[in-house]
mmCIF file of C-alpha atoms in Angstrom:
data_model
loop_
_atom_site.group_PDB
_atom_site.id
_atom_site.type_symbol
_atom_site.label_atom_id
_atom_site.label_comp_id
_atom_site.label_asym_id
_atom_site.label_seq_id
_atom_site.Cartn_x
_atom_site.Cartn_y
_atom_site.Cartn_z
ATOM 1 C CA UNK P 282 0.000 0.000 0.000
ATOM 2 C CA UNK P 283 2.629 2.289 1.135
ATOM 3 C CA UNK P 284 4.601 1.981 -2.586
ATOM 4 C CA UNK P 285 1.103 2.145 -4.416
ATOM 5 C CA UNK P 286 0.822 5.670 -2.732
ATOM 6 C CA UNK P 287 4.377 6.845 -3.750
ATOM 7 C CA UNK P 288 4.199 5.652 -7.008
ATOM 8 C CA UNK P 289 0.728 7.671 -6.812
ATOM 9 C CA UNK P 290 2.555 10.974 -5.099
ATOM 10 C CA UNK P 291 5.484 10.996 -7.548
ATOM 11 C CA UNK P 292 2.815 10.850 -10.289
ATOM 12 C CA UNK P 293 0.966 13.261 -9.185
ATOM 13 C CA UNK P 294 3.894 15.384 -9.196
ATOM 14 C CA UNK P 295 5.729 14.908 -12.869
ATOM 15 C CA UNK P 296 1.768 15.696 -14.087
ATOM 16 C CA UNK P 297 2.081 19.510 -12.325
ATOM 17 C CA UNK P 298 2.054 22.256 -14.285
ATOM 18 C CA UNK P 299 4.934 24.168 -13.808
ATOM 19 C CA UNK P 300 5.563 27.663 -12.971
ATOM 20 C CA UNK P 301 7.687 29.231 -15.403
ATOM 21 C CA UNK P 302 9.827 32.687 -15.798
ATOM 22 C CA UNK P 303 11.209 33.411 -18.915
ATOM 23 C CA UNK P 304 13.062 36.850 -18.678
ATOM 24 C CA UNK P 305 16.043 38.977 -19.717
ATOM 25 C CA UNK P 306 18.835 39.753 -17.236
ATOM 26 C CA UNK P 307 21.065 41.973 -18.679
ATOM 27 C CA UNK P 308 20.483 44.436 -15.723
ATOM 28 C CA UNK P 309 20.592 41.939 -13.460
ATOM 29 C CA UNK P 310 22.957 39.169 -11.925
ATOM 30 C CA UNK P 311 21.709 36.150 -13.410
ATOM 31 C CA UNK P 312 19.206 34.693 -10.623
ATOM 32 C CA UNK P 313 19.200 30.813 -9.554
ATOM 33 C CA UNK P 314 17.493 28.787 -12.019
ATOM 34 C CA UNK P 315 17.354 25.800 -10.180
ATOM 35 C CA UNK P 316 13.878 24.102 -10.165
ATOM 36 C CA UNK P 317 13.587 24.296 -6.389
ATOM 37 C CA UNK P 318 13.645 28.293 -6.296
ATOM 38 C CA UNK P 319 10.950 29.639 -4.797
ATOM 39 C CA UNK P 320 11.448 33.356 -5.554
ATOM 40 C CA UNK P 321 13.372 35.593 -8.098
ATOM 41 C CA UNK P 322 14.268 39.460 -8.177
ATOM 42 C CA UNK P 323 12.427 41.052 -11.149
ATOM 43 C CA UNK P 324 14.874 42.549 -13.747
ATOM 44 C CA UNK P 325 14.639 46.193 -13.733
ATOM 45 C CA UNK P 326 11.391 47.137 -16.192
ATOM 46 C CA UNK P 327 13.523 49.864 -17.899
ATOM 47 C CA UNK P 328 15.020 47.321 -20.371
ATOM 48 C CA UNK P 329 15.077 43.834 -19.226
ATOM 49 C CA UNK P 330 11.371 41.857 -20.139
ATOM 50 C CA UNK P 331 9.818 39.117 -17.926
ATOM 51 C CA UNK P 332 6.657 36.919 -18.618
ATOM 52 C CA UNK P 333 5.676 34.261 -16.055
ATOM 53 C CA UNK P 334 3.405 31.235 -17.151
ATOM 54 C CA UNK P 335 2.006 27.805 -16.244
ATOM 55 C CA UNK P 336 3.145 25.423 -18.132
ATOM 56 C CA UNK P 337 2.616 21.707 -18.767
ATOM 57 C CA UNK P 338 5.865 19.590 -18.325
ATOM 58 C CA UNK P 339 5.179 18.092 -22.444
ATOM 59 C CA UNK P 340 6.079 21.783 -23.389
ATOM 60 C CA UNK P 341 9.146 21.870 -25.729
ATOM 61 C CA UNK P 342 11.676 24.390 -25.997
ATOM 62 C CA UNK P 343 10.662 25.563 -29.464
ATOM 63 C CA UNK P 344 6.993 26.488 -27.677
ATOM 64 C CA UNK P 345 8.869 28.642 -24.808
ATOM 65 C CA UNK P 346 10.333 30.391 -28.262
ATOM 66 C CA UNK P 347 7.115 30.906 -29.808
ATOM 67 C CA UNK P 348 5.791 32.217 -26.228
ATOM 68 C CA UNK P 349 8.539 34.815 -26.311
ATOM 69 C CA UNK P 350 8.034 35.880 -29.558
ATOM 70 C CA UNK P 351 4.368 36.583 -28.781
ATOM 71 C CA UNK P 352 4.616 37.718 -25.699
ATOM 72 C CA UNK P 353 7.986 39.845 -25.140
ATOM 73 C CA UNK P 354 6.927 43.176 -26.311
ATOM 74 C CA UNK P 355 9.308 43.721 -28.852
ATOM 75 C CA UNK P 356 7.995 40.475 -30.582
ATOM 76 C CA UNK P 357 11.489 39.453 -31.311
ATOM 77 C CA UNK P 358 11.486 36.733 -33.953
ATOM 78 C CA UNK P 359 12.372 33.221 -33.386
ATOM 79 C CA UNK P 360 15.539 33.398 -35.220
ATOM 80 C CA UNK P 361 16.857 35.824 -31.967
ATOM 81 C CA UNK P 362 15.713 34.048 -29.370
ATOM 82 C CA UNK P 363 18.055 31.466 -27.335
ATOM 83 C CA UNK P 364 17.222 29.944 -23.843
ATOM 84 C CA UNK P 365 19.357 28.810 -21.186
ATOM 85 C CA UNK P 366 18.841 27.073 -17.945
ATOM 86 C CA UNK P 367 21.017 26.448 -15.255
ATOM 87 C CA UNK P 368 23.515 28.317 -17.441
ATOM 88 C CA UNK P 369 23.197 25.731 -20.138
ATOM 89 C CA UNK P 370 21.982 26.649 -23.533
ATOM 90 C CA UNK P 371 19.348 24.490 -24.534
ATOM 91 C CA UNK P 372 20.022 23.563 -28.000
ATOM 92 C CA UNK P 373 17.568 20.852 -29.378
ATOM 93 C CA UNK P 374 13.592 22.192 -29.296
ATOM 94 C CA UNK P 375 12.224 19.214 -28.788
ATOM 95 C CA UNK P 376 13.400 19.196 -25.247
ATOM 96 C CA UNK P 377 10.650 19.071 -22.949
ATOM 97 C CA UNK P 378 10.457 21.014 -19.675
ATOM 98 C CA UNK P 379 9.996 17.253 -18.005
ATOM 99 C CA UNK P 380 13.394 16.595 -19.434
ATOM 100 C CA UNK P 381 15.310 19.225 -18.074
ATOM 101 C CA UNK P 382 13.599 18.952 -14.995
ATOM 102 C CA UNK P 383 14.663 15.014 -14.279
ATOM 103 C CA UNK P 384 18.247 15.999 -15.808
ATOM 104 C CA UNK P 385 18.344 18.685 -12.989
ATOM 105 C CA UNK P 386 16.849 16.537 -10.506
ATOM 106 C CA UNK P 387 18.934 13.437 -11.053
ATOM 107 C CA UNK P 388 22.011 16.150 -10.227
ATOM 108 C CA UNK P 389 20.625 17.252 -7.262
ATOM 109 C CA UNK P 390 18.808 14.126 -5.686
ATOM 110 C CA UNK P 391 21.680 14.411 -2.438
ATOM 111 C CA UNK P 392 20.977 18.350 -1.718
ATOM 112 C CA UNK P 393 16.890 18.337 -2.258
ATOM 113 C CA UNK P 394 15.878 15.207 -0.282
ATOM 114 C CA UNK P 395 13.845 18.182 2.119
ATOM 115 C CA UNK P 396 12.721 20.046 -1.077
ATOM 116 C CA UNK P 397 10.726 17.580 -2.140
ATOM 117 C CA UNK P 398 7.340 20.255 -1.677
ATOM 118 C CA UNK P 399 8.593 22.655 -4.050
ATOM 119 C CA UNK P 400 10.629 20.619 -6.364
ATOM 120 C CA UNK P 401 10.011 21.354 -9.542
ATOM 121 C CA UNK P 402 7.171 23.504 -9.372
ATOM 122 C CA UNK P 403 9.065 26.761 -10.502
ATOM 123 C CA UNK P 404 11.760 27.373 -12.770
ATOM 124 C CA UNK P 405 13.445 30.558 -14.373
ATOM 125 C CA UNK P 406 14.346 30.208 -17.678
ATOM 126 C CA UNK P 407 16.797 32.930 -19.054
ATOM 127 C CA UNK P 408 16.300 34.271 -22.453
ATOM 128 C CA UNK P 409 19.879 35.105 -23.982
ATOM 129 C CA UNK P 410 18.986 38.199 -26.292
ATOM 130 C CA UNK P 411 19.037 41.663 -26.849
ATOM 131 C CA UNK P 412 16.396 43.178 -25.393
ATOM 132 C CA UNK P 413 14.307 45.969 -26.852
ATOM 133 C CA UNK P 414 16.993 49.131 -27.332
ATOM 134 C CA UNK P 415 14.929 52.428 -26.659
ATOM 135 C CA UNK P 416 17.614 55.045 -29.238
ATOM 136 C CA UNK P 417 15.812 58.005 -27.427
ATOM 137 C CA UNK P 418 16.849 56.816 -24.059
ATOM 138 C CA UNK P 419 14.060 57.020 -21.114
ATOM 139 C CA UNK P 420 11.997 59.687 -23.170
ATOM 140 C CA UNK P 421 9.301 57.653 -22.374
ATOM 141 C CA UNK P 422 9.982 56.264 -19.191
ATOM 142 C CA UNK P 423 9.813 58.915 -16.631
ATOM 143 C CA UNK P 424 7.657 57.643 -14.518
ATOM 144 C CA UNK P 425 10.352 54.689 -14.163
ATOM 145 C CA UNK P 426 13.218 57.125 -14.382
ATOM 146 C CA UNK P 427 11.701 58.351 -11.010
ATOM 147 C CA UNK P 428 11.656 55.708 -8.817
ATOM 148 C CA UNK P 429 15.547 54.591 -10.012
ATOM 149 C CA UNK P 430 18.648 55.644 -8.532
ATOM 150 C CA UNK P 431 21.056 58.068 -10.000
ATOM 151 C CA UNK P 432 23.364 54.420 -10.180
ATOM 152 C CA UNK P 433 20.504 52.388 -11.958
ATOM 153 C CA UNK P 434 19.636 55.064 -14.212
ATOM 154 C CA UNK P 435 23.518 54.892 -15.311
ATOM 155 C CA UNK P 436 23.793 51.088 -15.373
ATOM 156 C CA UNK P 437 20.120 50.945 -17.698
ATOM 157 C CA UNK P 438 22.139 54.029 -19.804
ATOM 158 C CA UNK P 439 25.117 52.114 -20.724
ATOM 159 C CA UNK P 440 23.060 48.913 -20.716
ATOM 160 C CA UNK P 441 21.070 50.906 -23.330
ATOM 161 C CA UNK P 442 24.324 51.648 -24.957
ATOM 162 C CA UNK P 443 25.609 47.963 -25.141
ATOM 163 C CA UNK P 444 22.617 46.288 -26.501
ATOM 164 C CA UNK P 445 22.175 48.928 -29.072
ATOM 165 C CA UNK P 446 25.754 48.024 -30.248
ATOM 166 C CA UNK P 447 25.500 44.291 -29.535
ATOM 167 C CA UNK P 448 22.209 45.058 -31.944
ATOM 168 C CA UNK P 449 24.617 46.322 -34.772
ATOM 169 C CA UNK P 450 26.818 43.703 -34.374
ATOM 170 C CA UNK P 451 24.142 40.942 -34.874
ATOM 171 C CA UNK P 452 22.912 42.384 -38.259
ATOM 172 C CA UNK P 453 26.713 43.212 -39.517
ATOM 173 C CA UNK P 454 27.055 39.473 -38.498
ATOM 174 C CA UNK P 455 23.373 38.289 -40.468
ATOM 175 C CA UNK P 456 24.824 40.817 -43.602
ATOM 176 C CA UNK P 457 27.764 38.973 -43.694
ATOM 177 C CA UNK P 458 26.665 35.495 -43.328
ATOM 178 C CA UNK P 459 24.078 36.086 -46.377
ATOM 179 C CA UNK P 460 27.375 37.866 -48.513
ATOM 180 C CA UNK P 461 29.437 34.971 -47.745
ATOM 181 C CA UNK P 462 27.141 31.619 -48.044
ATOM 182 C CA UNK P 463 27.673 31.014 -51.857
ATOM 183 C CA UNK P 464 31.394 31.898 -52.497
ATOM 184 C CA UNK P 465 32.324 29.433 -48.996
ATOM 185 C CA UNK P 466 30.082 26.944 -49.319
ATOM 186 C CA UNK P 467 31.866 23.697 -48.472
ATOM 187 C CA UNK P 468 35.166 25.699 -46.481
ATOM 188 C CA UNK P 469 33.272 26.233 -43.182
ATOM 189 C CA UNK P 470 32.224 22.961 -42.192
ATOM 190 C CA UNK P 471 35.393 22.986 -39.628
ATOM 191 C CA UNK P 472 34.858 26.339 -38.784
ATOM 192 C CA UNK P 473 30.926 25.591 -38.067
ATOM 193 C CA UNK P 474 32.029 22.677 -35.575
ATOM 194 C CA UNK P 475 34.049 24.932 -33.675
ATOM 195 C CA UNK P 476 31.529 27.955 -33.821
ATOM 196 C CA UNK P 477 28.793 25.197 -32.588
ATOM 197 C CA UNK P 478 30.905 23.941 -29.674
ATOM 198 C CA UNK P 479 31.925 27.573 -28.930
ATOM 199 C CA UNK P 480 28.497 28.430 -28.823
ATOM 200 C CA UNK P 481 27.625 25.935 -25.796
ATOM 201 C CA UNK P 482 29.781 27.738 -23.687
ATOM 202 C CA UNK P 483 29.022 31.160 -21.830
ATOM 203 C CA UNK P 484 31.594 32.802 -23.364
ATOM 204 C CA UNK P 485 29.330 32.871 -26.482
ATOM 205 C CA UNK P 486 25.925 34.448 -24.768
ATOM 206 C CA UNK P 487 24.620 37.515 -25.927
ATOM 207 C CA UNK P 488 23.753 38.893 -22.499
ATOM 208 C CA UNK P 489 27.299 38.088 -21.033
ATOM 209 C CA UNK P 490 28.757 39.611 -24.060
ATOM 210 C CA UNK P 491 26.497 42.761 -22.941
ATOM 211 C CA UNK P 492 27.321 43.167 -19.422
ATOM 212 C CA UNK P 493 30.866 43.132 -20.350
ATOM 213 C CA UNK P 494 30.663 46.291 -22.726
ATOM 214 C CA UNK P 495 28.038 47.451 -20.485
ATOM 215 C CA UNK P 496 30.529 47.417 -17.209
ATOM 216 C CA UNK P 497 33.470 48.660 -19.340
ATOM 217 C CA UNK P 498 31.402 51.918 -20.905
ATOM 218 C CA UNK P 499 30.589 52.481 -16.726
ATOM 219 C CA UNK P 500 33.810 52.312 -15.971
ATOM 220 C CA UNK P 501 34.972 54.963 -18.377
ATOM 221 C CA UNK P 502 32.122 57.657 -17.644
ATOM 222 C CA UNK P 503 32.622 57.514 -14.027
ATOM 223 C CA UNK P 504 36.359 57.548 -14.724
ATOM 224 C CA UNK P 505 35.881 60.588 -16.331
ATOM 225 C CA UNK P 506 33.297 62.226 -14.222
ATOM 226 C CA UNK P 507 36.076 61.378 -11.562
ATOM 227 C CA UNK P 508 38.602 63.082 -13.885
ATOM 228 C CA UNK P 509 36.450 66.237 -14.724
ATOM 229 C CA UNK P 510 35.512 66.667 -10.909
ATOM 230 C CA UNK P 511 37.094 69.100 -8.762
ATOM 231 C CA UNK P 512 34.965 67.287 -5.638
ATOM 232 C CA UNK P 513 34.836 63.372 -5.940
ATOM 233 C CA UNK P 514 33.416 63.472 -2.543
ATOM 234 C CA UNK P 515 30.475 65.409 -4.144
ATOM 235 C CA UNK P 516 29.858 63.384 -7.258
ATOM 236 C CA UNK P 517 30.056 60.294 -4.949
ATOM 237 C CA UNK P 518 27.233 60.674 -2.854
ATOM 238 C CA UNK P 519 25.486 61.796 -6.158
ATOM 239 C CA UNK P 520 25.789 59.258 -7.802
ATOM 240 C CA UNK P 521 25.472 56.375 -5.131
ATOM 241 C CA UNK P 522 22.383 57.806 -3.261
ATOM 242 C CA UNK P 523 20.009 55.553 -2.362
ATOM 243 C CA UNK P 524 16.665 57.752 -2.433
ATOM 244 C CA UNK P 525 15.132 58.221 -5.877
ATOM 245 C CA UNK P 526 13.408 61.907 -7.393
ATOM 246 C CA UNK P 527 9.700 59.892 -6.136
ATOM 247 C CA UNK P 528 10.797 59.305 -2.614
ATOM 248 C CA UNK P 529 12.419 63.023 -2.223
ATOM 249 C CA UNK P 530 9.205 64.346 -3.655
ATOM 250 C CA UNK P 531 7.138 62.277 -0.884
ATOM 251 C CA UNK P 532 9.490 63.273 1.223
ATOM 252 C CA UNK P 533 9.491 66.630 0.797
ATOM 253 C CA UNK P 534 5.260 66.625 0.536
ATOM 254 C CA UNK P 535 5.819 64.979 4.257
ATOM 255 C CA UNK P 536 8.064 67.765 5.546
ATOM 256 C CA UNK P 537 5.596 70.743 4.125
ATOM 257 C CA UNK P 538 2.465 68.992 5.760
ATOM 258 C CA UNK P 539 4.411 69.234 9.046
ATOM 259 C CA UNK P 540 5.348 72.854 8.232
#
């Protein structure tokens, strides 16, 4: 009796739908992805896009695609859109989320013997793309721009910045690729198999790519605030301030009632 109603529990639980995140993170350190997180930190709206739906476990990876292309506001077409989970890039669309669930599962067996509750129910998918690049930078986004810090308003700028070049870079690249198809046809099979294994790695994904030029364009402006500034004690608590325009506003509105 006791096996008929664990072989009854554990079927119970590969049937469950599962919570799913798919979202962006180039303004964010990429969260846990592990199947037994219960929460996440929402990227930053400013750039980075987030969708969260149930899901049967028979989903494949080429449906999550066609979810993001419908769903992600900038309808970005299939062609752009890779996935990764648990930092792995999750090549063949006929995976199903049941796969990568048991793969993850059959890793982690020893850690999540007291996870069993929540195991499996959620999991964060990361979407390894540029995200929508807005040319006329937060002319539209006030009311976002106002609850940010001076420091997040500078790391979505040259986040901005680094997806609109990683942008040009990925159409130079689809220009060339079309230019180039008939005269080496047959030379770039080698070439492919080394792109293709290159391509499993991190060192390959388009949001990585982005933090880095993102984190080196930072690096110069404040180096040249620092340079132009005949305070740096000034520009320092400027710049890492904690309150936002909206909570000095309320603020101030607070201080005036009392007056």
């Amino acid at each position: 009796a006791t096996s008929a109603s664990s072989s009854s529990n554990n079927n119970n639980t590969n049937n469950t739908p599962v919570q799913l995140i798919l979202q962006t993170t180039l303004l964010q350190t990429q969260s846990s992805s592990s199947s037994s997180a219960t929460t996440t930190t929402p990227p930053l709206p400013l750039l980075d896009q987030r969708i969260e739906i149930t899901a049967s476990r028979t989903r494949t990876v080429a449906s999550l695609k066609q979810s993001v292309s419908r769903q992600f506001k900038s309808r970005p077409p299939l062609s752009a859109i890779t996935l990764r989970y648990d930092g792995e890039l999750l090549e063949d669309d006929t995976t199903t989320l049941a796969e990568l669930l048991d793969d993850y599962e059959e890793e982690e067996d020893d850690d999540d013997e007291d996870n069993d509750e929540t195991n499996g129910q959620t999991m964060t998918v990361t979407v390894d793309m540029v995200p929508p690049v807005d040319p006329k930078f937060g002319t539209e986004m006030k009311e976002r721009l106002d609850r940010m810090t001076n420091e997040q308003v500078l790391d979505a700028y040259v986040a901005n910045m680094a997806a609109s070049h990683q942008n040009s870079m990925d159409l130079a690249q689809a220009i060339d690729r079309v230019g180039d198809q008939t005269s080496m046809d047959g030379e770039e099979d080698d070439d492919d198999d080394d792109e293709e294994e290159e391509k499993r790695g991190l060192s390959s994904s388009t949001t990585v790519l982005m933090r880095r030029r993102a984190l080196m364009m930072k690096e110069e402006i404040l180096q040249s605030i620092q340079d132009g500034s005949t305070d740096e004690t000034v520009w320092n608590e400027r710049l890492y301030r904690t309150d936002t325009p909206e909570s000095i506003a309320q603020r101030d509105q607070q201080l005036s009632g009392f007056g």
